[in-house]
Short mmCIF file of C-alpha atoms in Angstrom, two decimals:
data_model
loop_
_atom_site.label_atom_id
_atom_site.label_comp_id
_atom_site.label_asym_id
_atom_site.label_seq_id
_atom_site.Cartn_x
_atom_site.Cartn_y
_atom_site.Cartn_z
CA MET B 1 -0.62 -44.00 -26.17
CA SER B 2 -0.68 -40.24 -26.51
CA VAL B 3 0.12 -37.84 -23.76
CA THR B 4 -1.98 -34.85 -23.44
CA PRO B 5 -0.06 -31.68 -22.71
CA GLN B 6 -1.24 -29.95 -19.50
CA VAL B 7 -2.02 -26.31 -19.74
CA ALA B 8 -0.92 -24.13 -16.90
CA ALA B 9 -3.93 -22.43 -15.16
CA ALA B 10 -4.09 -18.69 -15.68
CA PRO B 11 -3.33 -16.90 -12.32
CA VAL B 12 -6.34 -15.61 -10.50
CA LEU B 13 -6.33 -12.04 -9.88
CA ALA B 14 -6.52 -10.87 -6.30
CA ALA B 15 -9.78 -9.54 -5.03
CA ARG B 16 -9.98 -5.80 -4.36
CA ARG B 17 -10.99 -6.48 -0.73
CA HIS B 18 -7.87 -8.83 -0.25
CA ARG B 19 -5.51 -6.16 -1.76
CA PHE B 20 -7.12 -3.59 0.56
CA SER B 21 -6.72 -5.86 3.61
CA ALA B 22 -3.05 -6.51 2.78
CA PHE B 23 -2.39 -2.79 2.52
CA LEU B 24 -4.10 -2.14 5.75
CA LEU B 25 -1.95 -4.80 7.41
CA ASP B 26 1.26 -3.37 5.97
CA SER B 27 0.20 0.24 6.96
CA LEU B 28 -0.50 -0.91 10.54
CA LEU B 29 2.83 -2.90 10.98
CA PHE B 30 4.68 0.21 9.42
CA ALA B 31 2.96 2.68 11.75
CA LEU B 32 3.76 0.44 14.74
CA LEU B 33 7.48 0.07 13.67
CA PHE B 34 7.87 3.80 12.73
CA ALA B 35 6.10 5.26 15.80
CA PRO B 36 9.26 5.71 17.92
CA VAL B 37 10.65 7.94 15.12
CA HIS B 38 7.79 10.36 15.58
CA LEU B 39 8.91 10.77 19.12
CA LEU B 40 11.70 12.81 17.68
CA SER B 41 9.31 15.50 16.35
CA SER B 42 9.27 18.95 17.89
CA GLY B 43 5.63 18.55 19.03
CA GLU B 44 4.67 21.71 17.22
CA GLU B 45 1.35 21.34 15.39
CA ARG B 46 -0.70 23.61 13.36
CA THR B 47 -3.68 24.81 15.18
CA ASP B 48 -5.53 26.56 12.23
CA GLY B 49 -7.17 23.38 11.35
CA PRO B 50 -7.33 21.67 7.91
CA THR B 51 -7.12 24.11 5.05
CA PHE B 52 -6.94 23.68 1.34
CA GLU B 53 -3.28 24.59 1.40
CA ALA B 54 -2.62 21.96 4.01
CA ILE B 55 -4.38 19.26 1.95
CA VAL B 56 -2.73 20.07 -1.36
CA GLN B 57 0.78 20.71 0.14
CA PRO B 58 1.13 18.46 3.12
CA TYR B 59 4.69 19.71 4.11
CA ALA B 60 3.85 23.43 4.07
CA GLY B 61 4.22 24.97 7.64
CA ASN B 62 5.31 21.67 9.13
CA PRO B 63 8.33 22.00 11.23
CA ASP B 64 8.74 18.27 11.19
CA TRP B 65 8.56 17.87 7.35
CA TRP B 66 11.81 15.83 7.42
CA ILE B 67 10.06 13.01 9.53
CA GLU B 68 7.30 12.95 7.13
CA VAL B 69 9.74 12.64 4.16
CA ALA B 70 11.76 9.94 6.01
CA SER B 71 8.64 8.10 6.81
CA THR B 72 7.49 8.25 3.13
CA ALA B 73 10.95 7.06 1.91
CA LEU B 74 11.03 4.17 4.40
CA PHE B 75 7.44 3.25 3.47
CA ALA B 76 8.31 3.07 -0.06
CA ALA B 77 11.56 0.90 0.76
CA TYR B 78 9.43 -1.42 2.83
CA PHE B 79 7.52 -2.31 -0.31
CA CYS B 80 10.20 -2.00 -2.83
CA VAL B 81 12.62 -4.55 -1.09
CA GLN B 82 10.02 -7.23 -0.28
CA HIS B 83 8.37 -7.04 -3.65
CA ALA B 84 11.67 -7.25 -5.43
CA LEU B 85 12.75 -10.31 -3.31
CA TRP B 86 9.57 -12.29 -2.84
CA GLY B 87 6.80 -10.49 -4.62
CA GLN B 88 5.10 -10.23 -1.19
CA THR B 89 5.06 -7.90 1.74
CA LEU B 90 4.15 -9.23 5.23
CA GLY B 91 0.43 -8.10 4.64
CA LYS B 92 0.41 -9.86 1.29
CA ARG B 93 1.84 -13.03 2.81
CA LEU B 94 -0.93 -13.10 5.35
CA CYS B 95 -3.57 -12.51 2.70
CA ARG B 96 -1.98 -15.06 0.40
CA LEU B 97 -1.34 -12.39 -2.42
CA LYS B 98 1.76 -11.95 -4.58
CA VAL B 99 2.90 -9.22 -7.03
CA VAL B 100 4.20 -10.59 -10.25
CA SER B 101 5.29 -9.29 -13.61
CA ARG B 102 2.51 -9.75 -16.16
CA ALA B 103 5.01 -10.97 -18.78
CA THR B 104 6.93 -13.51 -16.72
CA GLY B 105 4.75 -14.42 -13.79
CA LEU B 106 7.83 -13.89 -11.46
CA PRO B 107 8.43 -11.27 -8.85
CA PRO B 108 8.92 -7.76 -10.52
CA GLY B 109 12.62 -7.34 -9.76
CA LEU B 110 14.34 -4.29 -8.15
CA GLY B 111 13.70 -1.74 -10.94
CA ARG B 112 10.04 -2.32 -11.32
CA SER B 113 9.50 -2.75 -7.70
CA ALA B 114 11.25 0.56 -6.99
CA ILE B 115 9.03 2.41 -9.52
CA ARG B 116 5.83 0.66 -8.20
CA ALA B 117 6.91 1.50 -4.59
CA LEU B 118 7.42 5.17 -5.48
CA VAL B 119 4.23 5.77 -7.46
CA HIS B 120 1.99 5.50 -4.32
CA PRO B 121 3.81 7.86 -2.04
CA ALA B 122 4.49 10.28 -4.88
CA LEU B 123 0.89 10.45 -5.70
CA PHE B 124 0.01 11.02 -1.95
CA GLY B 125 2.78 13.53 -1.24
CA LEU B 126 3.12 15.64 -4.33
CA PRO B 127 2.12 19.20 -3.74
CA TYR B 128 -1.08 20.27 -5.50
CA VAL B 129 -1.41 17.39 -7.87
CA GLY B 130 -0.79 14.60 -5.54
CA PRO B 131 -4.10 14.36 -3.83
CA PRO B 132 -6.36 14.37 -6.97
CA LEU B 133 -3.94 11.70 -8.65
CA PHE B 134 -4.04 9.64 -5.47
CA PHE B 135 -7.82 9.42 -5.80
CA VAL B 136 -7.60 8.60 -9.48
CA ASN B 137 -5.25 5.75 -8.42
CA ALA B 138 -7.74 4.56 -5.87
CA LEU B 139 -10.59 4.69 -8.34
CA ALA B 140 -8.50 2.86 -11.05
CA ILE B 141 -8.58 -0.38 -9.09
CA MET B 142 -12.34 -0.14 -8.82
CA VAL B 143 -13.04 0.38 -12.50
CA HIS B 144 -10.20 -1.43 -14.18
CA PRO B 145 -11.40 -4.77 -15.60
CA LYS B 146 -8.09 -6.35 -14.34
CA ARG B 147 -8.17 -4.76 -10.97
CA ARG B 148 -5.04 -2.75 -11.50
CA CYS B 149 -3.86 0.47 -9.90
CA LEU B 150 -1.76 3.00 -11.74
CA HIS B 151 1.42 1.50 -10.14
CA ASP B 152 0.35 -1.86 -11.65
CA MET B 153 -0.29 -0.19 -15.10
CA ILE B 154 2.94 1.80 -15.14
CA THR B 155 5.16 -1.23 -14.07
CA GLY B 156 3.51 -4.05 -16.00
CA THR B 157 2.64 -5.92 -12.75
CA MET B 158 -0.43 -7.61 -11.32
CA VAL B 159 -1.45 -9.00 -7.97
CA ILE B 160 -2.45 -12.62 -7.80
CA ASP B 161 -4.38 -14.68 -5.35
CA LEU B 162 -2.16 -17.61 -4.29
CA ASP B 163 -5.18 -19.64 -3.24
CA GLY B 164 -6.55 -19.28 -6.75
CA PRO B 165 -10.09 -20.32 -7.38
CA ALA B 166 -10.22 -22.37 -4.10
CA ARG B 167 -10.53 -19.20 -1.97
CA ARG B 168 -14.06 -18.93 -0.72
CA ALA B 169 -15.96 -16.30 -2.65
CA GLY B 170 -17.66 -14.65 0.41
CA GLY B 171 -16.75 -13.81 3.89
CA GLY B 172 -14.34 -10.95 2.90
CA LEU B 173 -16.52 -8.16 4.30
CA LEU B 174 -16.37 -9.10 7.89
CA PHE B 175 -12.77 -9.86 7.73
CA GLY B 176 -12.19 -6.32 6.22
CA LEU B 177 -14.34 -4.65 8.75
CA GLY B 178 -12.54 -6.47 11.43
CA LEU B 179 -9.18 -5.49 9.98
CA LEU B 180 -10.28 -1.88 9.76
CA VAL B 181 -11.51 -1.77 13.30
CA SER B 182 -8.13 -3.27 14.44
CA LEU B 183 -6.13 -0.79 12.44
CA LEU B 184 -8.00 2.14 13.86
CA ALA B 185 -7.66 0.83 17.50
CA ALA B 186 -3.89 0.35 16.90
CA LEU B 187 -3.47 3.79 15.46
CA ALA B 188 -5.46 5.27 18.39
CA LEU B 189 -3.10 3.35 20.79
CA VAL B 190 0.05 4.61 18.87
CA ASP B 191 -1.35 8.20 19.01
CA ALA B 192 -2.14 7.89 22.83
CA LEU B 193 1.44 6.57 23.50
CA LEU B 194 3.03 9.33 21.51
CA LEU B 195 0.98 12.04 23.32
CA THR B 196 1.95 10.77 26.89
#
């Protein structure tokens, strides 16, 4: 009697909509947790409206730039620690996703998680070159055949779907729209609470 060896199934890559949903959940949670820190701000706002300079250099003329920098650092730490320990943030847990090393299939560890977590805010916050690179990163996941962003390519990680092929193929659009509406409502609530 011969025993046939079982071949481990290749991990299923996370759908773009599920990655987006997980990121929205994490952003919402972080915004709610970090909202009290924004109460420390001076309340001075620019009244000249959005300018090219304000878009390409987000900290220029902002008296509360230190709150923005602290928020960015804590946001990166939120992702770094959870990815290093479990390969999942709270948003990824809810969406049944996990970040793993392409080479080992295990959580990426502290070094790769730190680099991965810093790429996203660095792209968003770098003066002048950040915004264009941020959009390149967003477009990368749309065109890359393995659904990888720049931070995945740089660190050799991938995001997998823990439900695998068993996850229903459709139904993500309504979930994503509901999530987006919830996020916008929560952000409006936080903004209203901060203005009172």
